[in-house]
Short mmCIF file of C-alpha atoms and ligand atoms in Angstrom, two decimals:
data_model
loop_
_atom_site.label_atom_id
_atom_site.label_comp_id
_atom_site.label_asym_id
_atom_site.label_seq_id
_atom_site.Cartn_x
_atom_site.Cartn_y
_atom_site.Cartn_z
CA MET A 1 -27.92 15.04 -2.42
CA CYS A 2 -29.43 11.74 -2.35
CA GLU A 3 -33.17 11.89 -2.42
CA SER A 4 -33.71 9.29 0.13
CA PHE A 5 -31.80 6.82 2.33
CA LEU A 6 -33.00 3.94 -0.07
CA ASP A 7 -31.41 5.49 -3.07
CA MET A 8 -27.98 5.75 -1.28
CA GLU A 9 -28.39 2.15 -0.05
CA LYS A 10 -28.90 0.76 -3.48
CA ASN A 11 -25.57 1.97 -4.90
CA THR A 12 -23.78 -1.29 -4.58
CA VAL A 13 -20.23 -2.61 -5.09
CA LEU A 14 -19.84 -6.12 -6.26
CA VAL A 15 -16.39 -7.60 -5.52
CA GLY A 16 -14.62 -10.95 -5.95
CA VAL A 17 -13.76 -12.59 -2.64
CA GLN A 18 -11.15 -14.87 -3.99
CA TRP A 19 -8.30 -14.66 -6.74
CA GLY A 20 -10.73 -13.51 -9.33
CA ASP A 21 -12.81 -15.83 -11.77
CA GLU A 22 -15.71 -15.97 -9.12
CA GLY A 23 -18.40 -15.70 -11.77
CA LYS A 24 -18.91 -12.01 -11.32
CA GLY A 25 -19.81 -11.52 -14.94
CA LYS A 26 -22.98 -13.68 -14.44
CA VAL A 27 -23.94 -12.18 -11.29
CA VAL A 28 -23.58 -8.50 -12.60
CA ASP A 29 -25.69 -9.44 -15.56
CA VAL A 30 -28.31 -10.93 -13.23
CA LEU A 31 -28.25 -7.73 -10.91
CA ALA A 32 -27.77 -5.13 -13.85
CA ASP A 33 -31.44 -5.21 -14.44
CA GLN A 34 -32.18 -3.57 -11.16
CA PHE A 35 -29.58 -0.76 -11.62
CA ASP A 36 -29.40 2.32 -14.11
CA ILE A 37 -25.78 2.24 -14.68
CA VAL A 38 -23.13 -0.46 -14.20
CA ALA A 39 -19.48 0.94 -13.78
CA ARG A 40 -16.06 -0.69 -13.86
CA TYR A 41 -13.46 0.89 -11.45
CA GLN A 42 -10.32 -0.92 -11.99
CA GLY A 43 -8.04 -3.39 -13.87
CA GLY A 44 -8.30 -3.56 -17.67
CA ALA A 45 -8.48 -6.29 -20.45
CA ASN A 46 -6.66 -8.76 -17.91
CA ALA A 47 -10.39 -9.42 -16.73
CA GLY A 48 -12.47 -11.85 -18.28
CA HIS A 49 -16.19 -11.96 -17.45
CA THR A 50 -18.06 -14.72 -19.14
CA VAL A 51 -21.71 -14.16 -19.57
CA VAL A 52 -24.32 -16.41 -21.21
CA VAL A 53 -27.46 -14.77 -22.52
CA ASP A 54 -30.08 -17.03 -24.25
CA GLY A 55 -27.46 -19.63 -24.86
CA LYS A 56 -25.05 -17.08 -26.48
CA LYS A 57 -21.72 -16.77 -24.71
CA PHE A 58 -20.02 -13.36 -24.37
CA ILE A 59 -16.58 -12.79 -22.84
CA LEU A 60 -16.27 -9.15 -21.71
CA GLN A 61 -12.88 -8.02 -20.69
CA LEU A 62 -13.33 -3.91 -20.52
CA ILE A 63 -16.92 -3.22 -20.94
CA PRO A 64 -19.24 -3.71 -17.74
CA SER A 65 -21.54 -6.79 -18.32
CA GLY A 66 -24.45 -4.33 -17.87
CA ILE A 67 -24.09 -3.50 -21.52
CA LEU A 68 -25.97 -6.73 -22.36
CA ARG A 69 -28.99 -5.51 -20.70
CA PRO A 70 -30.88 -3.02 -23.07
CA GLY A 71 -31.16 0.58 -21.82
CA LYS A 72 -28.57 0.18 -19.21
CA ILE A 73 -25.58 2.53 -19.19
CA ALA A 74 -22.00 1.16 -18.99
CA VAL A 75 -19.23 3.15 -17.56
CA ILE A 76 -15.42 2.61 -17.66
CA GLY A 77 -14.13 4.55 -14.67
CA ASN A 78 -10.91 6.56 -14.28
CA GLY A 79 -9.28 3.59 -12.47
CA VAL A 80 -9.38 1.38 -15.35
CA VAL A 81 -6.35 0.99 -17.85
CA LEU A 82 -7.58 0.99 -21.45
CA ASP A 83 -6.22 -0.89 -24.41
CA PRO A 84 -7.96 0.61 -27.55
CA GLU A 85 -7.55 -2.39 -29.66
CA ALA A 86 -9.04 -4.59 -27.04
CA LEU A 87 -11.93 -2.11 -26.48
CA PHE A 88 -12.93 -2.07 -30.21
CA CYS A 89 -12.60 -5.82 -30.66
CA GLU A 90 -15.16 -6.06 -27.79
CA VAL A 91 -17.39 -3.38 -29.07
CA GLU A 92 -17.54 -5.04 -32.38
CA ALA A 93 -18.16 -8.57 -31.03
CA ILE A 94 -21.16 -7.12 -28.93
CA GLU A 95 -22.54 -5.49 -31.95
CA ARG A 96 -21.94 -8.41 -34.13
CA ALA A 97 -24.37 -10.22 -31.74
CA GLY A 98 -27.16 -7.79 -32.35
CA ILE A 99 -26.53 -5.56 -29.15
CA GLN A 100 -26.17 -1.95 -29.81
CA VAL A 101 -23.27 -0.32 -27.77
CA GLY A 102 -24.03 3.22 -29.36
CA ASP A 103 -24.52 5.95 -26.69
CA ARG A 104 -24.64 3.45 -23.81
CA LEU A 105 -20.88 3.56 -23.15
CA ARG A 106 -19.29 6.18 -21.17
CA ILE A 107 -15.35 6.12 -20.83
CA SER A 108 -13.56 8.35 -18.20
CA ASP A 109 -11.32 10.93 -19.86
CA ARG A 110 -8.95 10.36 -16.95
CA SER A 111 -8.44 6.56 -17.50
CA HIS A 112 -4.87 5.66 -18.47
CA LEU A 113 -4.12 4.27 -21.82
CA ILE A 114 -2.17 1.05 -22.40
CA LEU A 115 0.49 1.42 -25.38
CA PRO A 116 2.27 -1.34 -27.23
CA TYR A 117 5.36 -0.60 -25.17
CA HIS A 118 3.60 -1.58 -21.98
CA ARG A 119 3.23 -5.08 -23.20
CA MET A 120 6.90 -5.16 -24.22
CA HIS A 121 7.90 -3.98 -20.84
CA GLU A 122 5.76 -6.58 -19.20
CA GLN A 123 7.30 -9.51 -21.17
CA ALA A 124 10.82 -8.38 -20.19
CA ALA A 125 10.06 -7.98 -16.60
CA GLU A 126 8.43 -11.28 -16.32
CA ALA A 127 11.51 -12.94 -18.15
CA ALA A 128 13.77 -11.16 -15.81
CA ARG A 129 11.97 -12.65 -12.78
CA GLY A 130 13.00 -16.12 -13.87
CA ASP A 131 11.44 -18.81 -11.48
CA ASP A 132 9.72 -16.07 -9.52
CA LYS A 133 7.17 -14.93 -12.28
CA ILE A 134 3.96 -13.23 -11.26
CA GLY A 135 2.30 -15.21 -14.04
CA THR A 136 0.67 -12.03 -15.47
CA THR A 137 -2.00 -11.98 -18.35
CA SER A 138 0.68 -10.10 -20.49
CA LYS A 139 -1.98 -7.49 -21.29
CA GLY A 140 0.42 -4.54 -20.36
CA ILE A 141 -1.61 -3.81 -17.06
CA GLY A 142 1.05 -3.65 -14.65
CA PRO A 143 3.44 -1.16 -16.59
CA SER A 144 0.52 1.11 -17.45
CA TYR A 145 -0.24 1.44 -13.84
CA GLU A 146 3.56 1.97 -12.98
CA ASP A 147 3.53 4.83 -15.72
CA LYS A 148 0.35 6.30 -13.99
CA ALA A 149 2.14 6.28 -10.72
CA SER A 150 5.29 7.65 -11.97
CA ARG A 151 3.33 10.33 -13.66
CA ARG A 152 4.49 9.64 -17.33
CA GLY A 153 1.30 7.87 -18.31
CA LEU A 154 -0.92 8.76 -21.26
CA ARG A 155 -4.57 9.21 -20.48
CA CYS A 156 -7.71 9.03 -22.79
CA CYS A 157 -7.93 12.81 -22.54
CA ASP A 158 -4.79 13.09 -24.39
CA LEU A 159 -6.43 11.55 -27.51
CA ARG A 160 -8.41 14.80 -27.95
CA ASP A 161 -5.47 16.69 -29.34
CA ALA A 162 -2.91 15.04 -31.96
CA ARG A 163 -0.06 17.46 -30.92
CA ILE A 164 -0.34 16.82 -27.14
CA PHE A 165 -0.75 13.11 -27.67
CA ARG A 166 2.33 13.15 -29.93
CA GLU A 167 4.48 15.33 -27.53
CA LYS A 168 3.71 13.18 -24.45
CA CYS A 169 4.08 9.81 -26.42
CA LYS A 170 7.46 10.96 -27.50
CA ARG A 171 8.48 12.16 -24.31
CA ALA A 172 7.55 8.74 -22.49
CA LEU A 173 9.15 6.76 -25.33
CA LEU A 174 12.45 8.74 -25.15
CA GLU A 175 12.63 7.82 -21.44
CA LYS A 176 11.76 4.21 -21.96
CA ASN A 177 14.31 3.90 -24.90
CA ARG A 178 17.00 5.38 -22.69
CA TYR A 179 16.44 2.75 -20.00
CA ALA A 180 16.11 -0.06 -22.55
CA ALA A 181 19.44 0.93 -24.32
CA ALA A 182 21.10 1.10 -21.07
CA PHE A 183 20.04 -2.52 -20.07
CA SER A 184 19.79 -4.28 -23.33
CA GLY A 185 21.50 -2.16 -25.72
CA GLU A 186 18.30 -2.00 -27.95
CA VAL A 187 15.35 0.59 -28.11
CA ILE A 188 11.90 -0.19 -27.30
CA ALA A 189 10.09 1.27 -30.36
CA ASP A 190 10.40 4.14 -32.83
CA ALA A 191 8.13 6.86 -31.73
CA ASP A 192 6.95 8.15 -35.10
CA GLN A 193 6.05 4.47 -36.21
CA LEU A 194 4.31 3.79 -32.82
CA ILE A 195 2.11 6.91 -33.11
CA GLU A 196 0.98 6.32 -36.68
CA SER A 197 -0.01 2.61 -36.05
CA TYR A 198 -1.83 3.46 -32.47
CA TRP A 199 -3.32 6.92 -33.26
CA SER A 200 -6.08 6.11 -35.75
CA GLN A 201 -7.42 3.22 -33.62
CA ALA A 202 -7.21 5.06 -30.35
CA ARG A 203 -8.78 8.14 -31.62
CA ARG A 204 -12.08 6.31 -32.12
CA ILE A 205 -12.27 6.44 -28.11
CA VAL A 206 -12.75 10.16 -28.06
CA PRO A 207 -16.62 10.26 -28.81
CA PHE A 208 -17.10 8.03 -25.68
CA LEU A 209 -15.11 10.21 -23.39
CA VAL A 210 -16.62 12.14 -20.45
CA ASN A 211 -15.73 13.01 -16.82
CA THR A 212 -17.31 9.86 -15.65
CA ALA A 213 -17.02 10.97 -11.91
CA ASP A 214 -18.97 14.06 -12.56
CA TYR A 215 -21.47 11.83 -14.69
CA LEU A 216 -21.83 9.22 -11.97
CA ASN A 217 -22.38 11.81 -9.11
CA ARG A 218 -24.86 13.75 -11.20
CA GLU A 219 -26.84 10.76 -12.00
CA MET A 220 -26.89 9.47 -8.44
CA ASP A 221 -28.04 13.11 -7.31
CA ARG A 222 -31.15 12.59 -9.51
CA GLY A 223 -31.88 9.18 -7.89
CA LYS A 224 -30.24 6.93 -10.66
CA THR A 225 -28.64 3.88 -9.10
CA VAL A 226 -25.17 2.34 -9.77
CA LEU A 227 -23.78 -1.26 -9.62
CA PHE A 228 -19.87 -0.96 -9.35
CA GLU A 229 -18.27 -3.91 -11.02
CA GLY A 230 -15.08 -5.11 -9.50
CA ALA A 231 -12.64 -7.05 -11.68
CA GLN A 232 -10.13 -9.67 -10.46
CA GLY A 233 -10.65 -10.30 -6.78
CA THR A 234 -9.73 -9.02 -3.23
CA LEU A 235 -6.83 -11.66 -2.80
CA LEU A 236 -5.32 -9.94 -5.95
CA ASP A 237 -5.73 -6.54 -4.70
CA LEU A 238 -2.46 -4.47 -4.96
CA ASP A 239 -2.56 -3.55 -1.26
CA HIS A 240 -4.45 -6.23 0.39
CA GLY A 241 -3.66 -9.25 -1.70
CA THR A 242 -1.07 -11.91 -1.58
CA TYR A 243 1.48 -9.38 -2.76
CA PRO A 244 3.62 -9.55 -5.00
CA PHE A 245 1.28 -12.18 -6.62
CA VAL A 246 -1.35 -9.69 -7.19
CA THR A 247 -2.56 -7.45 -10.02
CA SER A 248 -1.65 -3.66 -10.02
CA SER A 249 -4.96 -2.08 -9.01
CA SER A 250 -7.28 -1.80 -6.08
CA ALA A 251 -9.64 -4.76 -6.68
CA ALA A 252 -11.24 -4.57 -3.22
CA ALA A 253 -14.40 -2.58 -2.59
CA GLY A 254 -12.54 0.43 -1.62
CA GLY A 255 -11.14 0.71 -5.15
CA ALA A 256 -14.64 1.78 -6.39
CA CYS A 257 -14.45 5.11 -4.58
CA THR A 258 -11.03 6.27 -6.27
CA GLY A 259 -11.63 4.21 -9.50
CA ALA A 260 -15.04 5.72 -10.04
CA GLY A 261 -14.70 8.98 -8.42
CA VAL A 262 -17.53 8.64 -5.90
CA GLY A 263 -17.45 9.33 -2.17
CA PRO A 264 -17.80 6.45 0.28
CA THR A 265 -20.97 7.70 1.70
CA ARG A 266 -22.67 7.02 -1.62
CA ILE A 267 -22.22 3.28 -1.57
CA GLY A 268 -24.95 1.44 0.38
CA ALA A 269 -23.78 -2.26 0.06
CA VAL A 270 -20.91 -4.31 -0.84
CA ILE A 271 -21.68 -7.78 -2.21
CA GLY A 272 -19.02 -10.49 -2.32
CA VAL A 273 -18.83 -13.25 -4.93
CA SER A 274 -17.26 -16.52 -4.36
CA LYS A 275 -17.20 -19.88 -5.95
CA ALA A 276 -18.21 -22.81 -3.74
CA TYR A 277 -14.63 -23.89 -4.08
CA THR A 278 -11.44 -21.83 -5.07
CA THR A 279 -9.22 -21.26 -8.23
CA ARG A 280 -6.32 -19.21 -8.90
CA VAL A 281 -4.37 -18.33 -12.07
CA GLY A 282 -0.84 -17.34 -12.13
CA SER A 283 1.67 -17.88 -9.39
CA GLY A 284 1.43 -17.36 -5.78
CA PRO A 285 0.51 -19.10 -2.53
CA PHE A 286 -2.85 -21.03 -2.51
CA PRO A 287 -3.43 -22.78 0.91
CA THR A 288 -6.39 -25.18 -0.15
CA GLU A 289 -4.89 -26.02 -3.64
CA VAL A 290 -5.53 -29.73 -4.76
CA GLU A 291 -2.98 -31.49 -6.87
CA GLY A 292 -3.31 -34.39 -9.26
CA GLN A 293 -6.59 -36.01 -10.36
CA GLY A 294 -8.74 -34.14 -7.80
CA ALA A 295 -7.71 -30.93 -9.33
CA GLU A 296 -8.41 -32.28 -12.85
CA LEU A 297 -11.78 -33.22 -12.00
CA LEU A 298 -12.64 -29.82 -10.56
CA ARG A 299 -11.04 -28.13 -13.57
CA GLU A 300 -13.04 -30.38 -16.06
CA ARG A 301 -16.37 -30.05 -14.39
CA GLY A 302 -15.87 -26.39 -13.86
CA GLY A 303 -14.38 -25.56 -17.13
CA GLU A 304 -11.57 -23.77 -15.19
CA TYR A 305 -9.54 -22.36 -18.02
CA GLY A 306 -8.72 -18.66 -18.12
CA ALA A 307 -11.29 -16.66 -20.00
CA VAL A 308 -8.70 -14.35 -21.28
CA THR A 309 -5.56 -16.53 -21.52
CA GLY A 310 -6.88 -19.89 -21.72
CA ARG A 311 -4.48 -20.98 -19.04
CA PRO A 312 -5.77 -23.96 -16.99
CA ARG A 313 -6.66 -22.60 -13.46
CA ARG A 314 -5.12 -23.96 -10.35
CA CYS A 315 -8.20 -25.70 -8.17
CA GLY A 316 -8.65 -26.11 -4.70
CA TRP A 317 -11.34 -26.22 -1.89
CA PHE A 318 -13.17 -23.41 -0.20
CA ASP A 319 -10.87 -21.42 2.01
CA VAL A 320 -12.53 -20.03 5.14
CA PRO A 321 -9.56 -17.92 6.46
CA ALA A 322 -9.06 -16.29 3.20
CA ALA A 323 -12.96 -15.58 2.74
CA ARG A 324 -13.13 -14.39 6.09
CA TYR A 325 -10.20 -12.07 5.49
CA SER A 326 -11.84 -10.74 2.22
CA SER A 327 -15.23 -10.26 3.93
CA ARG A 328 -13.81 -8.13 6.82
CA LEU A 329 -11.69 -6.04 4.37
CA ASN A 330 -14.78 -5.19 2.15
CA HIS A 331 -17.11 -5.26 5.01
CA LEU A 332 -19.54 -7.47 3.13
CA SER A 333 -23.25 -6.95 3.28
CA ALA A 334 -24.10 -10.39 1.76
CA LEU A 335 -22.25 -13.24 -0.14
CA ILE A 336 -23.12 -14.77 -3.52
CA ILE A 337 -22.09 -18.28 -3.89
CA THR A 338 -21.29 -19.56 -7.60
CA LYS A 339 -20.83 -22.84 -9.34
CA LEU A 340 -22.25 -24.95 -6.61
CA ASP A 341 -23.32 -27.62 -9.14
CA ILE A 342 -19.59 -28.45 -9.87
CA LEU A 343 -19.41 -30.12 -6.60
CA ASP A 344 -22.45 -32.30 -7.23
CA HIS A 345 -20.32 -35.43 -7.68
CA LEU A 346 -18.36 -35.70 -4.57
CA ALA A 347 -18.99 -38.06 -1.62
CA GLU A 348 -17.22 -35.72 0.73
CA ILE A 349 -16.26 -32.09 0.39
CA PRO A 350 -13.30 -30.80 2.40
CA VAL A 351 -13.49 -27.22 3.45
CA GLY A 352 -10.32 -25.31 4.73
CA VAL A 353 -11.10 -23.91 8.04
CA GLU A 354 -7.65 -22.97 9.70
CA TYR A 355 -4.12 -22.38 8.74
CA GLN A 356 -1.45 -23.82 11.00
CA LEU A 357 2.20 -22.83 11.20
CA ASN A 358 4.73 -24.77 13.25
CA GLY A 359 1.83 -26.32 15.08
CA HIS A 360 0.07 -22.99 15.88
CA THR A 361 -3.05 -21.82 14.48
CA LEU A 362 -2.79 -18.61 12.63
CA THR A 363 -5.35 -16.01 13.94
CA GLU A 364 -4.54 -13.58 10.99
CA PHE A 365 -4.27 -13.95 7.36
CA PRO A 366 -0.53 -13.40 6.90
CA ALA A 367 0.96 -10.39 5.02
CA GLU A 368 3.81 -12.43 3.65
CA ALA A 369 3.34 -14.69 0.52
CA GLU A 370 6.16 -16.58 1.95
CA THR A 371 4.36 -17.53 5.21
CA LEU A 372 1.08 -18.22 3.31
CA GLU A 373 3.14 -20.63 1.10
CA ARG A 374 4.41 -22.47 4.23
CA VAL A 375 1.06 -22.83 6.05
CA GLU A 376 -0.64 -26.16 6.66
CA THR A 377 -4.32 -26.09 6.17
CA ARG A 378 -6.72 -28.03 8.45
CA TYR A 379 -9.89 -29.22 6.83
CA LYS A 380 -13.46 -30.04 7.80
CA MET A 381 -14.99 -32.79 5.79
CA LEU A 382 -18.53 -32.16 4.93
CA PRO A 383 -20.78 -34.88 3.27
CA GLY A 384 -21.46 -34.33 -0.35
CA TRP A 385 -24.98 -34.53 -1.73
CA GLN A 386 -24.22 -36.46 -4.97
CA GLN A 387 -27.15 -35.41 -7.03
CA SER A 388 -27.44 -32.72 -9.50
CA THR A 389 -28.15 -29.03 -8.50
CA PHE A 390 -27.44 -27.78 -12.01
CA GLY A 391 -30.00 -25.06 -12.94
CA LEU A 392 -32.08 -25.23 -9.71
CA ARG A 393 -33.91 -22.15 -9.16
CA ASP A 394 -35.58 -22.63 -5.66
CA TYR A 395 -33.83 -23.12 -2.36
CA ALA A 396 -36.28 -25.79 -1.32
CA GLN A 397 -35.20 -27.99 -4.24
CA LEU A 398 -31.66 -28.22 -2.99
CA PRO A 399 -30.64 -31.31 -1.33
CA GLN A 400 -30.41 -31.06 2.40
CA LYS A 401 -26.66 -31.75 2.29
CA ALA A 402 -25.97 -28.89 -0.24
CA ARG A 403 -27.84 -26.43 2.13
CA ASP A 404 -25.81 -27.60 5.02
CA TYR A 405 -22.75 -26.87 2.91
CA LEU A 406 -23.77 -23.46 2.22
CA GLN A 407 -24.91 -22.84 5.55
CA PHE A 408 -21.53 -24.04 6.98
CA ILE A 409 -19.77 -21.48 4.79
CA SER A 410 -22.10 -18.84 5.81
CA ASP A 411 -21.58 -19.49 9.40
CA GLN A 412 -17.82 -19.75 9.12
CA VAL A 413 -17.43 -16.41 7.03
CA GLU A 414 -20.08 -14.71 9.14
CA VAL A 415 -22.02 -13.32 6.10
CA GLU A 416 -25.48 -14.17 4.82
CA ILE A 417 -25.83 -15.80 1.58
CA ALA A 418 -28.06 -13.65 -0.70
CA MET A 419 -27.88 -15.64 -4.05
CA ILE A 420 -26.67 -19.02 -5.12
CA SER A 421 -25.74 -19.48 -8.83
CA THR A 422 -26.40 -23.15 -10.34
CA GLY A 423 -25.49 -22.55 -13.78
CA PRO A 424 -24.16 -20.02 -16.43
CA GLY A 425 -27.39 -18.84 -17.41
CA ARG A 426 -29.29 -15.74 -15.90
CA GLU A 427 -32.18 -17.89 -14.84
CA GLN A 428 -29.98 -20.49 -13.13
CA THR A 429 -30.08 -18.71 -9.89
CA ILE A 430 -31.58 -19.07 -6.49
CA TRP A 431 -32.51 -15.97 -4.60
CA MET A 432 -32.44 -16.16 -0.75
CA GLU A 433 -35.44 -14.41 0.06
CA ASN A 434 -34.80 -15.11 3.72
CA CYS A 435 -31.50 -13.31 3.82
CA GLU A 436 -31.96 -10.10 5.82
CA TRP A 437 -29.92 -8.00 3.52
CA MET A 438 -32.19 -9.03 0.67
CA LYS A 439 -35.35 -8.13 2.80
CA GLN A 440 -33.88 -4.63 3.49
CA THR A 441 -32.68 -3.85 0.31
CA ALA A 442 -34.69 -2.79 -2.89
CA LEU A 443 -33.36 -5.74 -4.76
CA LYS A 444 -36.06 -8.11 -5.84
CA GLN A 445 -35.99 -11.72 -7.41
CA GLN A 446 -36.59 -11.50 -10.98
P1 IMP B 1 -2.00 -8.88 -14.23
O1 IMP B 1 -3.33 -8.46 -13.74
O2 IMP B 1 -1.95 -9.16 -15.81
O3 IMP B 1 -0.81 -7.98 -13.86
O4 IMP B 1 -1.74 -10.29 -13.64
C1 IMP B 1 -1.34 -10.40 -12.31
C2 IMP B 1 -2.00 -11.58 -11.60
O5 IMP B 1 -3.39 -11.53 -11.43
C3 IMP B 1 -1.64 -12.93 -12.25
O6 IMP B 1 -1.68 -13.97 -11.36
C4 IMP B 1 -3.06 -13.06 -13.18
O7 IMP B 1 -3.15 -14.49 -13.52
C5 IMP B 1 -3.90 -12.58 -12.12
N1 IMP B 1 -5.19 -12.18 -12.87
C6 IMP B 1 -5.42 -11.02 -13.55
N2 IMP B 1 -6.55 -10.67 -14.08
C7 IMP B 1 -7.24 -11.81 -13.52
C8 IMP B 1 -8.58 -12.15 -13.76
O8 IMP B 1 -9.51 -11.53 -14.22
N3 IMP B 1 -8.93 -13.42 -13.06
C9 IMP B 1 -8.03 -14.20 -12.57
N4 IMP B 1 -6.82 -13.82 -12.24
C10 IMP B 1 -6.41 -12.79 -12.72
#
C-alpha cells in the first residue's frame, strides 16, 4: 500500500506529445534527480534519447536516462523489446564515460528479445510496401512485437536455460523459414549458426534479469518513487497514433501500466513533452509540415537529424489540434516545452490552430491517415521575439513575445506549462513556479 497520498502522486509518466524526438531524454535527466527509479515501458533501440551532461553527449536507446544520475535505478520493463547487441554497446559506452552501470540496471525477464531474423523480416516487409513504406528505424522492433502477439516470441527469461532457448529458437525459425521459402524460395537463417552467434552475447543479460513488475511494486510499497519514461510519442502509439504510420508499441501514458506492470492507481501524474514546433521522422501525415527553405532553417538550427538513424527529420510548426488530442488522451497534468530557442530568429511564427476539410472545420483528430493527409491547416501568426533565449534559466528573462507564444500554446492546448527547456544542458531549464501542478507536486526546482 502507498504510505501516503503524496507518494502515490509522485509516481509520474513522462510522455511525448508529438511524433517522438520531443527532447524527453534531457527532461528525464533533469527530473530523475527527484525520483528513486526511472523505468522504460515500451519500444526498443528505435528510440534515441540525447542527453548532455557536463558538455558530454550521450545517446541512450534502451537504458533509461536516469542511469546517468548516480545512485538512481534504471529499469527496462516487460513492454520493451530488447536487442542484446544494442544493450551492451550502450552499457559499454556509458561505462567508458566513467558512469558505472553495475547493479543499477534491472531488466524484465518478461521482455521480448529482438533476434537477427526480426531485422531481416523488417527489411523485407518495408521493401514489399513499395511507395507506402512506414520508414521504420530498421531495428527489428515491429517484427519482434509481431512475434510477441502471435505467441512465438523469445523472452529474456528463455536465456536462463540453453536447452529451452535452443528449442524455442529452432521452433520459431522453422516456421519463419517455411514462410520465407514459400514466398521467396530462400530460408532466412540456419538455426544452429544463428544460435551460436547470438547466444554468448545475449547470455550476458541474465544477471540483470528480475521480475521488474514485482520489483517496482515492492519499491513503491516502501515509498520509493518512479518516473516512467515513454519513448517515441503519442502520435506514434500503435492504437492512438496516425496508424499505420506508427511504431508497434503503446507509447501513450496508458502503456506505462502494461509495459511496466503497475496498476493505474499507482500513477499520480502524466507530464507531456513537446517541442515549441514539430518534427517527424519516417512517412505519414504531418499537417503543419513546412517545405523548402523554411524547413531547412528549422532543421539546421534545431539539429533535426535522427539520433538513431541520422535521417533528416521533417520539420513544421506547432500543431494545436494534434497536441490537444494527445493531451486529452494522456490526461496531461502539465506540459514541458523544449527547444524554444530554435525559434529565436523568426519575425513571425505560424501556429497550426485548426484543420479544415472541404471547407469545414474538423472537430476531432481523424482516425484515418488518408484524411489527415488531406486536411488544410489554418494558422495563427504570432510575432517572433528575435532575440536569444538560449540557456535562459528564469522566466522573467524571457522576452515578452516569447512568453506570449508559450501562453498561447498553453491556452490552446488547455494545459499549464511546468518547464521550458532553452538548451541541451541540465541547467538550461526554466521551472515555472506558478504552475499549479508544480505547486501541488513534490517536484522542486534544482
Ligand atoms: P519503428 O518504431 O522502427 O517500427 O518505426 C515506426 C515509425 O516510428 C517510423 O516512422 C519511425 O521513424 C518512427 N520512430 C520510431 N522510433 C522513433 C523515435 O524514437 N523518434 C521518432 N520517430 C521514431
